Short mmCIF file of C-alpha atoms in Angstrom, two decimals:
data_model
loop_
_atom_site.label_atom_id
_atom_site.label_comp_id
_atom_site.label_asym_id
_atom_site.label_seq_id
_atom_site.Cartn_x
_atom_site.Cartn_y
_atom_site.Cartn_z
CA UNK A 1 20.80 122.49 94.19
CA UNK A 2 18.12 124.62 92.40
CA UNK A 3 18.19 122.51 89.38
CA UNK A 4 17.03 119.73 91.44
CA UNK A 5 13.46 118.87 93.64
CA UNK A 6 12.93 117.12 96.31
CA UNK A 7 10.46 114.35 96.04
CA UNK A 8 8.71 112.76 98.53
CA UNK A 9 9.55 109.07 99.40
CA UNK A 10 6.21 107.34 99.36
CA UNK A 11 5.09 103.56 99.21
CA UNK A 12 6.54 101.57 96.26
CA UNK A 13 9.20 104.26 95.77
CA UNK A 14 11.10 102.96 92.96
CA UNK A 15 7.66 103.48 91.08
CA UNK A 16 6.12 106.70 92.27
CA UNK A 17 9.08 108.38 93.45
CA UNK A 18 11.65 107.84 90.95
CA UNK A 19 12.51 106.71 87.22
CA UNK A 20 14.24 103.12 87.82
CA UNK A 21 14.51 100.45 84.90
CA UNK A 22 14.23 96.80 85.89
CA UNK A 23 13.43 93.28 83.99
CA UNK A 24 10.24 91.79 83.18
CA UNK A 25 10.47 88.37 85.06
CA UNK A 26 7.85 85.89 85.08
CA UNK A 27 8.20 83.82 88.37
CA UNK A 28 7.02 80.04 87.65
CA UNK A 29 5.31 77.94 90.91
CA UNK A 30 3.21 75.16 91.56
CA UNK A 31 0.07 75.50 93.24
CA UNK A 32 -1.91 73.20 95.33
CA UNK A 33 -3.40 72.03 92.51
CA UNK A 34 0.05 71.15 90.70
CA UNK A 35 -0.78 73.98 88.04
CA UNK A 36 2.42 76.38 86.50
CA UNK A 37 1.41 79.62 88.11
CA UNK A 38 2.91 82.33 86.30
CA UNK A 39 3.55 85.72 87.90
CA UNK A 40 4.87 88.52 86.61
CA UNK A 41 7.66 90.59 88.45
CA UNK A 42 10.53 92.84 87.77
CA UNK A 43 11.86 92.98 91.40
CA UNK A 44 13.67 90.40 90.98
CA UNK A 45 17.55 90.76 91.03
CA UNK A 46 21.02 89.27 91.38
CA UNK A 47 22.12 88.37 95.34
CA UNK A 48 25.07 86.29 96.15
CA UNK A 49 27.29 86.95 93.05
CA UNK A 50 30.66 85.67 93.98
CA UNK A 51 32.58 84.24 97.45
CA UNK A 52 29.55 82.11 98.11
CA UNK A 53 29.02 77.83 97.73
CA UNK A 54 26.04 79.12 95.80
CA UNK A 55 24.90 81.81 93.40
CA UNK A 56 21.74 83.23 94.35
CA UNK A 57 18.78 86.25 93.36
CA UNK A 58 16.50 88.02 95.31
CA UNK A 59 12.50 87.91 94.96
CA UNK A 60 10.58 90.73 96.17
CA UNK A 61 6.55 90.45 96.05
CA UNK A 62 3.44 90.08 98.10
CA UNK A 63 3.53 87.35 100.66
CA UNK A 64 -0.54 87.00 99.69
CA UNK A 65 0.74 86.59 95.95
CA UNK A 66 0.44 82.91 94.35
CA UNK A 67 3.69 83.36 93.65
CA UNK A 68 4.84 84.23 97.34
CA UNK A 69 2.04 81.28 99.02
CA UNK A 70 3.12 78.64 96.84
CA UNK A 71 7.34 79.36 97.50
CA UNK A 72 6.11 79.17 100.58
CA UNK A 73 4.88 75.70 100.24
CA UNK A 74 7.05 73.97 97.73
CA UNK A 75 10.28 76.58 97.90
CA UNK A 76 10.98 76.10 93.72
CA UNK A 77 10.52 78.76 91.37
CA UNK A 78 11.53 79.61 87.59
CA UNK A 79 12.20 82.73 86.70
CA UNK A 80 11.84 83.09 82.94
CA UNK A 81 12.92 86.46 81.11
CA UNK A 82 10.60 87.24 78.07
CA UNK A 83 11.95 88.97 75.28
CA UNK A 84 10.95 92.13 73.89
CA UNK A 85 7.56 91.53 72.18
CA UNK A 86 4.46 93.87 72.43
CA UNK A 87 1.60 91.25 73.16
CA UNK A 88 4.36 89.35 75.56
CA UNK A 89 4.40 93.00 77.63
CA UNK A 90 0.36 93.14 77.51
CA UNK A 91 0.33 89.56 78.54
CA UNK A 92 2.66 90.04 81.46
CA UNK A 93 0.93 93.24 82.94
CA UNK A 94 -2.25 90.74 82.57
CA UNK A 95 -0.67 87.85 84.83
CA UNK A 96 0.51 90.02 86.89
CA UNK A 97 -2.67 91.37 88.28
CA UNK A 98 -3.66 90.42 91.87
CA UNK A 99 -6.59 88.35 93.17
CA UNK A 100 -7.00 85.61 90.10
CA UNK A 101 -6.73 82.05 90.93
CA UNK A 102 -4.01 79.96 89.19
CA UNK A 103 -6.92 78.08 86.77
CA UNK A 104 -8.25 81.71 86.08
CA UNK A 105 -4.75 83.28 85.06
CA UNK A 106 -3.39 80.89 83.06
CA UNK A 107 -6.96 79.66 81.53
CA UNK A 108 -5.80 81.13 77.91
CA UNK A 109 -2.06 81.45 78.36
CA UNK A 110 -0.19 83.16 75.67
CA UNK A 111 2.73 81.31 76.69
CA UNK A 112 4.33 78.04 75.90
CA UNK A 113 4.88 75.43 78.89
CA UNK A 114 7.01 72.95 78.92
CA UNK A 115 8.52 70.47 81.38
CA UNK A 116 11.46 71.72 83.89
CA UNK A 117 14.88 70.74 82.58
CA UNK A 118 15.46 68.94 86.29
CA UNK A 119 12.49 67.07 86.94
CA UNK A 120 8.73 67.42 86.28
CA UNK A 121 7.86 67.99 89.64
CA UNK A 122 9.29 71.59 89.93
CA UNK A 123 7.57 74.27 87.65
CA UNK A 124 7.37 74.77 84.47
CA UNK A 125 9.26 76.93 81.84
CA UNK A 126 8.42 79.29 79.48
CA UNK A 127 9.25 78.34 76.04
CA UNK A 128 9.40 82.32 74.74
CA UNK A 129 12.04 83.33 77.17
CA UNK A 130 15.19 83.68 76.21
CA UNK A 131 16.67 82.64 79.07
CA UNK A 132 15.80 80.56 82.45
CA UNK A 133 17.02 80.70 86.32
CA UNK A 134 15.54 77.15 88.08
CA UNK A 135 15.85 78.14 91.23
CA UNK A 136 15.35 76.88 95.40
CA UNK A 137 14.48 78.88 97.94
CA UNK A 138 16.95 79.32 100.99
CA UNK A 139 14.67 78.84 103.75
CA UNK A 140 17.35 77.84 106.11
CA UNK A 141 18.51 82.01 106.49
CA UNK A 142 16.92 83.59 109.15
CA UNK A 143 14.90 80.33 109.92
CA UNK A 144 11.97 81.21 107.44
CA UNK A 145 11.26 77.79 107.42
CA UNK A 146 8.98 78.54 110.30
CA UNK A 147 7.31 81.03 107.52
CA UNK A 148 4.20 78.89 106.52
CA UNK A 149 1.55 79.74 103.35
CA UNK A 150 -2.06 80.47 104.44
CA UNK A 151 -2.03 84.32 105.50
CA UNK A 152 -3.61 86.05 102.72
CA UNK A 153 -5.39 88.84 104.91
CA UNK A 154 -1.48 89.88 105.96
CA UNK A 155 0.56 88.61 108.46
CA UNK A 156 1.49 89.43 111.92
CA UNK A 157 5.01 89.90 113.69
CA UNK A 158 8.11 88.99 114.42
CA UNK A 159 9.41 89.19 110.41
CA UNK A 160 12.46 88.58 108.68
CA UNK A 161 14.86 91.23 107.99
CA UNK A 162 15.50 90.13 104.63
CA UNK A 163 14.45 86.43 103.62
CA UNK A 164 10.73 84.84 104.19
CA UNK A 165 7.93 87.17 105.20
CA UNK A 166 9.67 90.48 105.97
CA UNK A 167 6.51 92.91 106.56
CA UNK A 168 2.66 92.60 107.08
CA UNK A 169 2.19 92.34 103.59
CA UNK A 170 5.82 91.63 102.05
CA UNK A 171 8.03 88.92 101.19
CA UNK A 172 11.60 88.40 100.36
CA UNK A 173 13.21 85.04 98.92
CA UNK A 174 16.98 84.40 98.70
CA UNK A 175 16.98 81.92 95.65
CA UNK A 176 19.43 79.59 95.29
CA UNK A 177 20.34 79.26 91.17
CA UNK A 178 20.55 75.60 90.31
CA UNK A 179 20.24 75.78 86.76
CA UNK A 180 20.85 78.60 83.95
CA UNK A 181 19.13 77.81 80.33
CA UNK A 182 20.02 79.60 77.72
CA UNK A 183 18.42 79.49 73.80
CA UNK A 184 21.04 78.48 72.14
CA UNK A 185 22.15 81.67 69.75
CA UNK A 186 22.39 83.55 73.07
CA UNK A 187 24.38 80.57 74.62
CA UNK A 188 26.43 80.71 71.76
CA UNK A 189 27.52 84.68 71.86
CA UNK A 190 28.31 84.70 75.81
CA UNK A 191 30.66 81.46 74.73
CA UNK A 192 32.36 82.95 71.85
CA UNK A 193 32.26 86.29 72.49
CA UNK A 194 29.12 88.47 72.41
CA UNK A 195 28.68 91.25 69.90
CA UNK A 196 26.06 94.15 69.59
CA UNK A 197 23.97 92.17 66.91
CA UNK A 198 23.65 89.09 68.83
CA UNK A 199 22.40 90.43 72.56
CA UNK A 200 18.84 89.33 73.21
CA UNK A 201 16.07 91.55 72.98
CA UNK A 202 15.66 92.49 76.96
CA UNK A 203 13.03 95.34 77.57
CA UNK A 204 12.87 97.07 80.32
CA UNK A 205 10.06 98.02 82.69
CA UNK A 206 9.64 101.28 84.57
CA UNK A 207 7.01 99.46 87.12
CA UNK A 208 3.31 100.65 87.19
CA UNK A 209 3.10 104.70 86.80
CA UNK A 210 -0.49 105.45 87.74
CA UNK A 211 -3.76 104.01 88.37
CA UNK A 212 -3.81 103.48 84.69
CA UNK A 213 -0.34 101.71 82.59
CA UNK A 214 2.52 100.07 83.29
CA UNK A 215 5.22 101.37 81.44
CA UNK A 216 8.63 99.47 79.20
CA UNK A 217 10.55 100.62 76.27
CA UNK A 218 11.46 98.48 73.47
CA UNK A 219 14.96 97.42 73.20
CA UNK A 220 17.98 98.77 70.81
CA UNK A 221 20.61 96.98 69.76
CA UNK A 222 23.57 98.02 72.71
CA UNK A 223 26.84 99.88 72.11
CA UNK A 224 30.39 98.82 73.16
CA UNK A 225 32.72 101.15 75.21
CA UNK A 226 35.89 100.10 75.62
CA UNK A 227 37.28 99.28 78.64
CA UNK A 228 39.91 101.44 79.39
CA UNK A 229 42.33 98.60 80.96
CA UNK A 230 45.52 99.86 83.06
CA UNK A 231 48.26 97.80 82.47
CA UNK A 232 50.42 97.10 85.85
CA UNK A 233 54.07 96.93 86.52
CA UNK A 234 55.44 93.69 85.27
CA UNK A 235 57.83 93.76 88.41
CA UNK A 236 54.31 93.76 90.95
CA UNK A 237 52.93 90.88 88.33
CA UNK A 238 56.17 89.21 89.06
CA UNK A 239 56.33 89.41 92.73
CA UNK A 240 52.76 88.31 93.45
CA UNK A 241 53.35 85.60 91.24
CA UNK A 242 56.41 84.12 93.61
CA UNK A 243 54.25 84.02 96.46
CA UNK A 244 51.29 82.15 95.20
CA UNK A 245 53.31 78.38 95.07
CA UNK A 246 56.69 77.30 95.76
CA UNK A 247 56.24 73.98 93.36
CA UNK A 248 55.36 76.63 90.57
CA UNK A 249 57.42 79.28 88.70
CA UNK A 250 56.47 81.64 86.03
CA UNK A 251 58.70 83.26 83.72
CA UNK A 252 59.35 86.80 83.16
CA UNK A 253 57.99 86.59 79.90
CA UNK A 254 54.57 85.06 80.83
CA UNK A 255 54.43 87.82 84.00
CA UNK A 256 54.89 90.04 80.82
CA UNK A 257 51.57 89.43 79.63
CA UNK A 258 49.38 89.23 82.82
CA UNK A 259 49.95 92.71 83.26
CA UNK A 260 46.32 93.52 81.63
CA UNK A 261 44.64 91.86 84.97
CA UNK A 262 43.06 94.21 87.47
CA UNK A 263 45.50 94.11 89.84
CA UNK A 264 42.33 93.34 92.76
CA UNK A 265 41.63 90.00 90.50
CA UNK A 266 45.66 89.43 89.98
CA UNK A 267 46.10 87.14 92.85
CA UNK A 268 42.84 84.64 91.90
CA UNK A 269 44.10 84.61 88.12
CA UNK A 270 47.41 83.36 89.23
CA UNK A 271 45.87 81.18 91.77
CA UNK A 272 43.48 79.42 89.52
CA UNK A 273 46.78 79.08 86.60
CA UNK A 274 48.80 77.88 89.15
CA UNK A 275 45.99 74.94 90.21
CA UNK A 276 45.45 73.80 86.06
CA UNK A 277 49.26 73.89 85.82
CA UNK A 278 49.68 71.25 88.86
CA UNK A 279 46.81 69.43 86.63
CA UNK A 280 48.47 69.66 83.95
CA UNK A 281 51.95 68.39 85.95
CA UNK A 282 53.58 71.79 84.50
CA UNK A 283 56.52 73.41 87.36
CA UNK A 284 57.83 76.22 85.10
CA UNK A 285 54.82 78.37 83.22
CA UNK A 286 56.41 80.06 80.09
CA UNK A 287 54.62 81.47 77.47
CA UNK A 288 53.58 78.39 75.86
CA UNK A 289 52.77 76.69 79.25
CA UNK A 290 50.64 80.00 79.65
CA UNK A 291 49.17 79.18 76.40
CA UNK A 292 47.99 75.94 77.60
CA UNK A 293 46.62 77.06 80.48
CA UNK A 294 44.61 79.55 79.34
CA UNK A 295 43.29 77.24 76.67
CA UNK A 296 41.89 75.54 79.08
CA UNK A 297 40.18 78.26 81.15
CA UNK A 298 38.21 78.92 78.05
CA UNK A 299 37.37 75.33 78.09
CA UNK A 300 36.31 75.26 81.46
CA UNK A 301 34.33 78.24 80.77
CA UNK A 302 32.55 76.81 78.11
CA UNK A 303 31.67 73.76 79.83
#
């Protein structure tokens, strides 16, 4: 271990205590006043994923923030992802400073504002991101409900262990996604397939350094690595397919070419093929019944 040093864990660790790239994220509320309050944040990150009746991200921030005071209050949120742009970076580090009022933040805006996609009361969007979670927070985990705005010299125990006010001065919100907007040449790549010249440009933040910058690098167009697939026994594809429905066979053949799946996402594939093929009143799925069916997986995917 002597080519490594052992740092000590301090305070706002992922800043001072380590090298950690996250998003810039500004977080759009409503305050008292019915003003867009824009925040900027970059702990903000993916939650429920998968296996849930919801998708969800997590917010971390001060619970004396605007941002944090008016979830609180009104519990909806955008959170809009700026692009790569040099005076969109100096703008965010400006919003994001602590202590300004709502009127005095976004006074002289660089950003566009325009009405939520889902109705006018919720906040609004940036028009310069290039891409949009509308979000609700889940106040119903760990009763944070009873969490109420007002607190701004810190607030006292019991706290959450991971949704509403968690510490004296912290907050955590579990946000429900209820909308994703997309610009549309972005839209457009993750529908037909997305390519190294037409990825957004994300930056990435390294979180504030010193008492002096924040810190992001500018974004490069991404590489591919292929993904080095393991193709399983047709014989396993086979028998898991038998099992999944007795009103629906598939053929040799068509087990023939499902053996690219991952064999630990094998038994939802033929689950979900099986479902469109009772849809689609097929029994027997050969390869052109396969065809079909897959056909319209990429539909659904697309819608």
């Amino acid at each position: 271990m002597d080519n490594f040093k052992d740092l000590r864990i301090v305070d706002n660790f992922y800043q001072t205590s380590a090298f950690f790239p996250m998003p810039t994220v500004l977080a759009g509320t409503v305050s008292e006043n019915g003003m867009t309050n824009l925040g900027s944040y970059s702990l903000c990150f993916p939650y429920y994923i998968a296996g849930k009746d919801y998708y969800a991200m997590i917010l971390e921030c001060r619970n004396s923030s605007n941002t944090a005071q008016n979830l609180l209050r009104t519990k909806k949120v955008s959170l809009n992802f700026i692009p790569d742009n040099r005076k969109f970076f100096k703008e965010a580090v400006r919003l994001g400073f602590p202590g300004d009022t709502t009127e005095e933040k976004m006074k002289n805006c660089l950003f566009t504002l325009q009405e939520s996609s889902i109705e006018k009361s919720r906040p609004k969007i940036v028009a310069e991101a290039f891409q949009v979670f509308e979000c609700t927070w889940d106040d119903t985990l760990e009763d944070a409900f009873n969490d109420q705005p007002g607190n701004l010299e810190g607030y006292e125990p019991p706290y959450r262990n991971f949704n509403g006010i968690t510490s004296k001065f912290g907050a955590h919100f579990i946000l429900k996604i209820d909308k994703i907007l997309m610009k549309e040449k972005y839209y457009d790549s993750i529908i037909n397939g997305v390519k190294a010249n037409n990825f957004p440009s994300v930056p990435v933040d390294y979180g504030y350094r010193d008492s002096t910058n924040f810190w992001c690098s500018r974004f490069k167009k991404p590489f591919p690595e292929k993904i080095q697939a393991k193709e399983g026994d047709v014989k396993s594809v086979i028998y898991a397919a038998s099992r999944i429905d007795p009103e629906v066979r598939f053929t040799d053949e068509a087990c023939a070419k499902l053996t690219k799946i991952p064999r630990i996402f094998l038994k939802a594939a033929l689950t979900q093929m099986v479902n469109i093929a009772k849809e689609e009143k097929i029994t027997l799925i050969d390869e052109a019944a396969l065809n079909i069916i897959n056909d319209k997986r990429r539909k659904e995917k697309k819608k």
